[in-house]
PDB file of C-alpha atoms in Angstrom:
ATOM      1  CA  LEU A  79     -12.351 -56.524 -18.005  1.00  0.00           C
ATOM      2  CA  ALA A  80     -13.491 -52.985 -18.543  1.00  0.00           C
ATOM      3  CA  LYS A  81     -12.859 -51.975 -21.608  1.00  0.00           C
ATOM      4  CA  THR A  82     -11.604 -48.277 -22.443  1.00  0.00           C
ATOM      5  CA  THR A  83     -11.025 -45.677 -25.429  1.00  0.00           C
ATOM      6  CA  GLN A  84      -9.292 -42.684 -25.653  1.00  0.00           C
ATOM      7  CA  PRO A  85      -8.223 -40.621 -28.443  1.00  0.00           C
ATOM      8  CA  ILE A  86      -5.606 -41.783 -30.532  1.00  0.00           C
ATOM      9  CA  SER A  87      -3.357 -38.394 -30.398  1.00  0.00           C
ATOM     10  CA  MET A  88      -3.393 -35.905 -28.617  1.00  0.00           C
ATOM     11  CA  ASP A  89      -1.141 -32.122 -29.287  1.00  0.00           C
ATOM     12  CA  SER A  90      -0.079 -29.001 -27.778  1.00  0.00           C
ATOM     13  CA  TYR A  91       2.370 -26.600 -26.770  1.00  0.00           C
ATOM     14  CA  GLU A  92       4.394 -25.406 -23.716  1.00  0.00           C
ATOM     15  CA  GLY A  93       2.878 -23.946 -21.283  1.00  0.00           C
ATOM     16  CA  GLN A  94      -0.567 -25.615 -22.116  1.00  0.00           C
ATOM     17  CA  GLU A  95      -3.505 -27.433 -19.355  1.00  0.00           C
ATOM     18  CA  VAL A  96      -4.051 -30.943 -21.343  1.00  0.00           C
ATOM     19  CA  ASN A  97      -7.283 -32.718 -21.051  1.00  0.00           C
ATOM     20  CA  ILE A  98      -7.117 -36.635 -21.661  1.00  0.00           C
ATOM     21  CA  THR A  99     -10.446 -38.108 -21.852  1.00  0.00           C
ATOM     22  CA  CYS A 100     -10.944 -42.187 -21.686  1.00  0.00           C
ATOM     23  CA  SER A 101     -14.651 -43.471 -21.677  1.00  0.00           C
ATOM     24  CA  HIS A 102     -14.646 -46.994 -19.645  1.00  0.00           C
ATOM     25  CA  ASN A 103     -18.931 -47.426 -20.200  1.00  0.00           C
ATOM     26  CA  ASN A 104     -19.254 -50.717 -18.317  1.00  0.00           C
ATOM     27  CA  ILE A 105     -17.090 -49.908 -15.481  1.00  0.00           C
ATOM     28  CA  ALA A 106     -17.287 -52.129 -13.088  1.00  0.00           C
ATOM     29  CA  THR A 107     -18.321 -51.661  -9.242  1.00  0.00           C
ATOM     30  CA  ASN A 108     -14.997 -52.917  -7.709  1.00  0.00           C
ATOM     31  CA  ASP A 109     -13.068 -51.255 -10.631  1.00  0.00           C
ATOM     32  CA  TYR A 110     -10.617 -48.361  -9.879  1.00  0.00           C
ATOM     33  CA  ILE A 111      -9.854 -45.846 -13.033  1.00  0.00           C
ATOM     34  CA  THR A 112      -5.562 -45.873 -13.266  1.00  0.00           C
ATOM     35  CA  TRP A 113      -3.567 -43.947 -15.570  1.00  0.00           C
ATOM     36  CA  TYR A 114       0.606 -44.552 -16.744  1.00  0.00           C
ATOM     37  CA  GLN A 115       2.676 -42.947 -18.937  1.00  0.00           C
ATOM     38  CA  GLN A 116       4.838 -44.721 -21.139  1.00  0.00           C
ATOM     39  CA  PHE A 117       8.477 -43.197 -22.800  1.00  0.00           C
ATOM     40  CA  PRO A 118       9.200 -45.684 -25.090  1.00  0.00           C
ATOM     41  CA  SER A 119      11.811 -48.423 -24.199  1.00  0.00           C
ATOM     42  CA  GLN A 120      10.108 -48.346 -20.405  1.00  0.00           C
ATOM     43  CA  GLY A 121       7.966 -49.594 -18.587  1.00  0.00           C
ATOM     44  CA  PRO A 122       4.466 -47.783 -17.863  1.00  0.00           C
ATOM     45  CA  ARG A 123       5.285 -45.124 -15.336  1.00  0.00           C
ATOM     46  CA  PHE A 124       2.203 -44.945 -12.658  1.00  0.00           C
ATOM     47  CA  ILE A 125       0.594 -41.199 -12.531  1.00  0.00           C
ATOM     48  CA  ILE A 126      -2.615 -40.675 -11.068  1.00  0.00           C
ATOM     49  CA  GLN A 127      -5.238 -43.090  -9.308  1.00  0.00           C
ATOM     50  CA  GLY A 128      -9.045 -43.213  -8.135  1.00  0.00           C
ATOM     51  CA  TYR A 129     -12.503 -44.228  -7.851  1.00  0.00           C
ATOM     52  CA  LYS A 130     -15.111 -41.493  -8.360  1.00  0.00           C
ATOM     53  CA  THR A 131     -15.059 -37.492  -7.877  1.00  0.00           C
ATOM     54  CA  LYS A 132     -12.143 -35.797  -8.133  1.00  0.00           C
ATOM     55  CA  VAL A 133      -8.290 -37.121  -7.492  1.00  0.00           C
ATOM     56  CA  THR A 134      -4.675 -34.417  -7.410  1.00  0.00           C
ATOM     57  CA  ASN A 135      -1.205 -35.450  -7.189  1.00  0.00           C
ATOM     58  CA  GLU A 136       1.474 -33.602  -7.378  1.00  0.00           C
ATOM     59  CA  VAL A 137       1.861 -34.358 -11.469  1.00  0.00           C
ATOM     60  CA  ALA A 138      -2.172 -34.015 -13.033  1.00  0.00           C
ATOM     61  CA  SER A 139      -5.696 -34.338 -11.807  1.00  0.00           C
ATOM     62  CA  LEU A 140      -8.510 -36.871 -11.738  1.00  0.00           C
ATOM     63  CA  PHE A 141     -11.933 -36.219 -12.707  1.00  0.00           C
ATOM     64  CA  ILE A 142     -14.601 -38.259 -12.666  1.00  0.00           C
ATOM     65  CA  PRO A 143     -18.388 -37.999 -12.781  1.00  0.00           C
ATOM     66  CA  ALA A 144     -20.701 -39.886 -10.451  1.00  0.00           C
ATOM     67  CA  ASP A 145     -21.433 -42.798 -13.420  1.00  0.00           C
ATOM     68  CA  ARG A 146     -17.663 -42.962 -13.769  1.00  0.00           C
ATOM     69  CA  LYS A 147     -18.341 -44.064 -17.636  1.00  0.00           C
ATOM     70  CA  SER A 148     -15.517 -41.672 -17.842  1.00  0.00           C
ATOM     71  CA  SER A 149     -12.663 -39.972 -16.507  1.00  0.00           C
ATOM     72  CA  THR A 150     -10.310 -36.923 -17.643  1.00  0.00           C
ATOM     73  CA  LEU A 151      -6.744 -36.251 -16.851  1.00  0.00           C
ATOM     74  CA  SER A 152      -5.711 -33.715 -17.377  1.00  0.00           C
ATOM     75  CA  LEU A 153      -1.833 -32.225 -16.444  1.00  0.00           C
ATOM     76  CA  PRO A 154      -1.032 -28.750 -15.979  1.00  0.00           C
ATOM     77  CA  ARG A 155       0.780 -26.132 -17.616  1.00  0.00           C
ATOM     78  CA  VAL A 156       2.645 -29.635 -19.225  1.00  0.00           C
ATOM     79  CA  SER A 157       6.089 -29.545 -20.953  1.00  0.00           C
ATOM     80  CA  LEU A 158       8.363 -30.927 -24.108  1.00  0.00           C
ATOM     81  CA  SER A 159       9.257 -34.169 -21.515  1.00  0.00           C
ATOM     82  CA  ASP A 160       5.215 -34.569 -21.207  1.00  0.00           C
ATOM     83  CA  THR A 161       5.422 -36.146 -24.492  1.00  0.00           C
ATOM     84  CA  ALA A 162       4.186 -39.518 -24.470  1.00  0.00           C
ATOM     85  CA  VAL A 163       2.181 -41.864 -24.313  1.00  0.00           C
ATOM     86  CA  TYR A 164       0.159 -41.881 -22.508  1.00  0.00           C
ATOM     87  CA  TYR A 165      -2.839 -45.219 -20.673  1.00  0.00           C
ATOM     88  CA  CYS A 166      -5.957 -44.927 -19.573  1.00  0.00           C
ATOM     89  CA  LEU A 167      -7.359 -48.714 -17.715  1.00  0.00           C
ATOM     90  CA  VAL A 168      -9.844 -49.667 -15.552  1.00  0.00           C
ATOM     91  CA  GLY A 169      -9.873 -52.169 -13.258  1.00  0.00           C
ATOM     92  CA  ASP A 170      -9.584 -53.948  -9.371  1.00  0.00           C
ATOM     93  CA  THR A 171      -6.275 -54.033  -9.869  1.00  0.00           C
ATOM     94  CA  GLY A 172      -3.989 -55.661  -7.798  1.00  0.00           C
ATOM     95  CA  ARG A 173      -6.158 -58.670  -8.215  1.00  0.00           C
ATOM     96  CA  ARG A 174      -5.741 -58.751 -11.658  1.00  0.00           C
ATOM     97  CA  ALA A 175      -3.734 -57.401 -14.896  1.00  0.00           C
ATOM     98  CA  LEU A 176      -4.648 -54.223 -15.805  1.00  0.00           C
ATOM     99  CA  THR A 177      -5.925 -54.846 -20.474  1.00  0.00           C
ATOM    100  CA  PHE A 178      -4.290 -52.040 -21.988  1.00  0.00           C
ATOM    101  CA  GLY A 179      -5.646 -50.540 -24.352  1.00  0.00           C
ATOM    102  CA  SER A 180      -4.138 -48.523 -27.187  1.00  0.00           C
ATOM    103  CA  GLY A 181      -2.758 -44.745 -25.302  1.00  0.00           C
ATOM    104  CA  THR A 182      -3.552 -41.520 -25.748  1.00  0.00           C
ATOM    105  CA  ARG A 183       0.040 -40.336 -27.673  1.00  0.00           C
ATOM    106  CA  LEU A 184       0.617 -36.839 -26.718  1.00  0.00           C
ATOM    107  CA  GLN A 185       2.899 -34.431 -27.992  1.00  0.00           C
ATOM    108  CA  VAL A 186       3.926 -31.294 -26.744  1.00  0.00           C
ATOM    109  CA  GLN A 187       5.703 -29.180 -29.416  1.00  0.00           C
ATOM    110  CA  PRO A 188       7.133 -25.158 -28.386  1.00  0.00           C
TER     111      PRO A 188
ATOM    112  CA  GLY B 119       5.966 -44.787  -5.481  1.00  0.00           C
ATOM    113  CA  ALA B 120       6.652 -49.327  -5.294  1.00  0.00           C
ATOM    114  CA  VAL B 121       9.379 -50.678  -6.687  1.00  0.00           C
ATOM    115  CA  VAL B 122      10.413 -52.931  -9.534  1.00  0.00           C
ATOM    116  CA  SER B 123      13.421 -53.549 -10.770  1.00  0.00           C
ATOM    117  CA  GLN B 124      13.799 -56.052 -13.996  1.00  0.00           C
ATOM    118  CA  HIS B 125      17.029 -57.078 -15.066  1.00  0.00           C
ATOM    119  CA  PRO B 126      18.423 -57.197 -18.005  1.00  0.00           C
ATOM    120  CA  SER B 127      17.080 -53.880 -19.009  1.00  0.00           C
ATOM    121  CA  ARG B 128      18.636 -55.344 -22.526  1.00  0.00           C
ATOM    122  CA  VAL B 129      19.287 -58.689 -24.108  1.00  0.00           C
ATOM    123  CA  ILE B 130      21.032 -59.613 -27.990  1.00  0.00           C
ATOM    124  CA  CYS B 131      21.162 -63.671 -28.879  1.00  0.00           C
ATOM    125  CA  LYS B 132      21.253 -65.884 -31.435  1.00  0.00           C
ATOM    126  CA  SER B 133      18.383 -68.120 -32.505  1.00  0.00           C
ATOM    127  CA  GLY B 134      18.283 -70.806 -30.449  1.00  0.00           C
ATOM    128  CA  THR B 135      19.204 -70.641 -27.435  1.00  0.00           C
ATOM    129  CA  SER B 136      17.144 -69.402 -24.188  1.00  0.00           C
ATOM    130  CA  VAL B 137      17.550 -65.661 -21.894  1.00  0.00           C
ATOM    131  CA  LYS B 138      15.984 -65.028 -18.114  1.00  0.00           C
ATOM    132  CA  ILE B 139      14.689 -62.139 -17.644  1.00  0.00           C
ATOM    133  CA  GLU B 140      13.584 -61.574 -13.577  1.00  0.00           C
ATOM    134  CA  CYS B 141      11.566 -59.241 -12.635  1.00  0.00           C
ATOM    135  CA  ARG B 142      12.092 -58.544  -8.800  1.00  0.00           C
ATOM    136  CA  SER B 143       9.758 -55.673  -6.153  1.00  0.00           C
ATOM    137  CA  LEU B 144      12.368 -54.075  -4.275  1.00  0.00           C
ATOM    138  CA  ASP B 145       9.944 -53.032  -1.259  1.00  0.00           C
ATOM    139  CA  PHE B 146       6.710 -54.760  -1.063  1.00  0.00           C
ATOM    140  CA  GLN B 147       5.448 -58.818  -1.223  1.00  0.00           C
ATOM    141  CA  ALA B 148       4.689 -59.464  -4.617  1.00  0.00           C
ATOM    142  CA  THR B 149       2.130 -63.502  -4.913  1.00  0.00           C
ATOM    143  CA  THR B 150       1.425 -62.546  -8.509  1.00  0.00           C
ATOM    144  CA  MET B 151       2.614 -60.693 -11.362  1.00  0.00           C
ATOM    145  CA  PHE B 152       1.819 -60.370 -14.709  1.00  0.00           C
ATOM    146  CA  TRP B 153       3.963 -59.946 -17.414  1.00  0.00           C
ATOM    147  CA  TYR B 154       3.983 -57.938 -20.371  1.00  0.00           C
ATOM    148  CA  ARG B 155       5.002 -57.758 -24.545  1.00  0.00           C
ATOM    149  CA  GLN B 156       5.329 -54.680 -26.517  1.00  0.00           C
ATOM    150  CA  PHE B 157       6.005 -54.001 -30.612  1.00  0.00           C
ATOM    151  CA  PRO B 158       7.491 -50.887 -31.496  1.00  0.00           C
ATOM    152  CA  LYS B 159       4.211 -48.274 -32.310  1.00  0.00           C
ATOM    153  CA  GLN B 160       1.528 -51.071 -30.011  1.00  0.00           C
ATOM    154  CA  SER B 161       0.323 -51.635 -27.419  1.00  0.00           C
ATOM    155  CA  LEU B 162       0.901 -53.578 -23.994  1.00  0.00           C
ATOM    156  CA  MET B 163      -0.282 -57.056 -24.825  1.00  0.00           C
ATOM    157  CA  LEU B 164      -0.643 -59.403 -22.121  1.00  0.00           C
ATOM    158  CA  MET B 165       1.431 -62.741 -22.325  1.00  0.00           C
ATOM    159  CA  ALA B 166       0.586 -63.841 -18.010  1.00  0.00           C
ATOM    160  CA  THR B 167      -0.059 -63.730 -14.276  1.00  0.00           C
ATOM    161  CA  SER B 168       2.889 -65.792 -12.266  1.00  0.00           C
ATOM    162  CA  ASN B 169       1.392 -66.951  -9.064  1.00  0.00           C
ATOM    163  CA  GLU B 170       3.425 -67.164  -6.353  1.00  0.00           C
ATOM    164  CA  GLY B 171       4.179 -70.704  -5.138  1.00  0.00           C
ATOM    165  CA  SER B 172       1.946 -72.054  -8.198  1.00  0.00           C
ATOM    166  CA  LYS B 173       1.454 -72.601 -12.331  1.00  0.00           C
ATOM    167  CA  ALA B 174       1.842 -69.268 -14.024  1.00  0.00           C
ATOM    168  CA  THR B 175      -1.692 -68.840 -15.716  1.00  0.00           C
ATOM    169  CA  TYR B 176      -0.891 -67.490 -19.813  1.00  0.00           C
ATOM    170  CA  GLU B 177      -2.587 -65.719 -21.942  1.00  0.00           C
ATOM    171  CA  GLN B 178      -5.291 -67.287 -25.012  1.00  0.00           C
ATOM    172  CA  GLY B 179      -2.412 -67.692 -27.759  1.00  0.00           C
ATOM    173  CA  VAL B 180       1.148 -67.097 -25.909  1.00  0.00           C
ATOM    174  CA  GLU B 181       2.637 -70.885 -25.487  1.00  0.00           C
ATOM    175  CA  LYS B 182       4.483 -71.872 -21.648  1.00  0.00           C
ATOM    176  CA  ASP B 183       6.508 -73.472 -23.351  1.00  0.00           C
ATOM    177  CA  LYS B 184       8.025 -71.208 -25.256  1.00  0.00           C
ATOM    178  CA  PHE B 185       7.607 -68.815 -22.256  1.00  0.00           C
ATOM    179  CA  LEU B 186       9.032 -70.084 -18.687  1.00  0.00           C
ATOM    180  CA  ILE B 187       7.032 -68.493 -16.231  1.00  0.00           C
ATOM    181  CA  ASN B 188       9.019 -69.020 -12.007  1.00  0.00           C
ATOM    182  CA  HIS B 189       7.985 -67.786  -9.280  1.00  0.00           C
ATOM    183  CA  ALA B 190       9.897 -68.526  -6.789  1.00  0.00           C
ATOM    184  CA  SER B 191       9.560 -66.650  -3.542  1.00  0.00           C
ATOM    185  CA  LEU B 192       7.486 -63.657  -2.626  1.00  0.00           C
ATOM    186  CA  THR B 193       9.418 -60.961  -4.370  1.00  0.00           C
ATOM    187  CA  LEU B 194      11.279 -62.406  -8.212  1.00  0.00           C
ATOM    188  CA  SER B 195       9.688 -64.357 -10.827  1.00  0.00           C
ATOM    189  CA  THR B 196      11.767 -65.124 -14.087  1.00  0.00           C
ATOM    190  CA  LEU B 197      10.669 -65.079 -17.619  1.00  0.00           C
ATOM    191  CA  THR B 198      12.619 -67.735 -19.968  1.00  0.00           C
ATOM    192  CA  VAL B 199      12.086 -67.284 -23.867  1.00  0.00           C
ATOM    193  CA  THR B 200      13.387 -70.749 -25.350  1.00  0.00           C
ATOM    194  CA  SER B 201      14.826 -71.382 -28.185  1.00  0.00           C
ATOM    195  CA  ALA B 202      14.539 -68.142 -28.758  1.00  0.00           C
ATOM    196  CA  HIS B 203      13.650 -67.071 -32.842  1.00  0.00           C
ATOM    197  CA  PRO B 204      13.618 -63.581 -34.129  1.00  0.00           C
ATOM    198  CA  GLU B 205      10.307 -63.890 -34.425  1.00  0.00           C
ATOM    199  CA  ASP B 206      10.172 -62.819 -30.282  1.00  0.00           C
ATOM    200  CA  SER B 207      12.085 -60.232 -30.405  1.00  0.00           C
ATOM    201  CA  SER B 208      10.489 -57.721 -28.217  1.00  0.00           C
ATOM    202  CA  PHE B 209       9.933 -55.308 -25.105  1.00  0.00           C
ATOM    203  CA  TYR B 210       8.794 -57.352 -22.559  1.00  0.00           C
ATOM    204  CA  ILE B 211       7.125 -56.300 -19.193  1.00  0.00           C
ATOM    205  CA  CYS B 212       6.489 -56.944 -15.999  1.00  0.00           C
ATOM    206  CA  SER B 213       4.182 -56.066 -12.777  1.00  0.00           C
ATOM    207  CA  ALA B 214       3.380 -56.437  -9.878  1.00  0.00           C
ATOM    208  CA  ALA B 215       1.122 -54.808  -7.001  1.00  0.00           C
ATOM    209  CA  THR B 216       1.922 -53.238  -3.472  1.00  0.00           C
ATOM    210  CA  GLY B 217       0.334 -55.138  -0.736  1.00  0.00           C
ATOM    211  CA  GLU B 218      -2.154 -51.978   0.984  1.00  0.00           C
ATOM    212  CA  ASP B 219      -3.392 -49.768  -1.589  1.00  0.00           C
ATOM    213  CA  GLU B 220      -3.165 -52.502  -4.719  1.00  0.00           C
ATOM    214  CA  LYS B 221      -1.553 -50.350  -7.388  1.00  0.00           C
ATOM    215  CA  LEU B 222       0.045 -52.460 -10.398  1.00  0.00           C
ATOM    216  CA  PHE B 223       3.791 -50.871 -10.592  1.00  0.00           C
ATOM    217  CA  PHE B 224       5.586 -51.566 -13.692  1.00  0.00           C
ATOM    218  CA  GLY B 225       9.236 -53.217 -14.600  1.00  0.00           C
ATOM    219  CA  SER B 226      12.081 -50.267 -16.942  1.00  0.00           C
ATOM    220  CA  GLY B 227      11.067 -53.431 -19.373  1.00  0.00           C
ATOM    221  CA  THR B 228      14.405 -55.026 -21.623  1.00  0.00           C
ATOM    222  CA  GLN B 229      14.316 -55.627 -25.094  1.00  0.00           C
ATOM    223  CA  LEU B 230      15.138 -58.780 -26.675  1.00  0.00           C
ATOM    224  CA  SER B 231      16.859 -59.010 -29.792  1.00  0.00           C
ATOM    225  CA  VAL B 232      17.434 -62.161 -31.648  1.00  0.00           C
ATOM    226  CA  LEU B 233      19.238 -62.756 -34.127  1.00  0.00           C
TER     227      LEU B 233
END
């Protein structure tokens, strides 16, 4: 399973755009990149998934360069409620379990 | 998105007793479910892969006789912590993948406290 590396923590202010980058140098051809959000004492919540280029949904965008060795989760105009841990995972989801890295603890200040 | 329901959300038990945690896929069938464990301020650790109609596959270091997994139907997997001890106190989370796009969804978790 591809190993991921993310910053341990990030700080931001309300209304700012936050970009969290994840490195996954040994990503396999069949692997997708998936980002999850987790609040304390809750299960991870699916945010976005992509394979290449750019994916956008109602809450975030995911940018994946051509070599797919990294990806960036972009959260537009964060609010206090976006304070959480964000995990980047790589794998062929559904077929095998995903391995969680340390995640990025995002703190949004007023 | 797809819903994975997990019960109970919180359980307190005495040392030596057994506790069962249920994980259900509410609007899809899941031939495979995964069980994770999470200690405070730490990441999720995969415990086992639950396969419908067959034995679970446990990760290295996870005692299969202590953490019994049963996946009796395409929508239900259970994790039973047998003879629980205080060191088993943790946050247990299940997950399942949908059939079509194979996105992995997680239950809300179960906080187990063993006294």
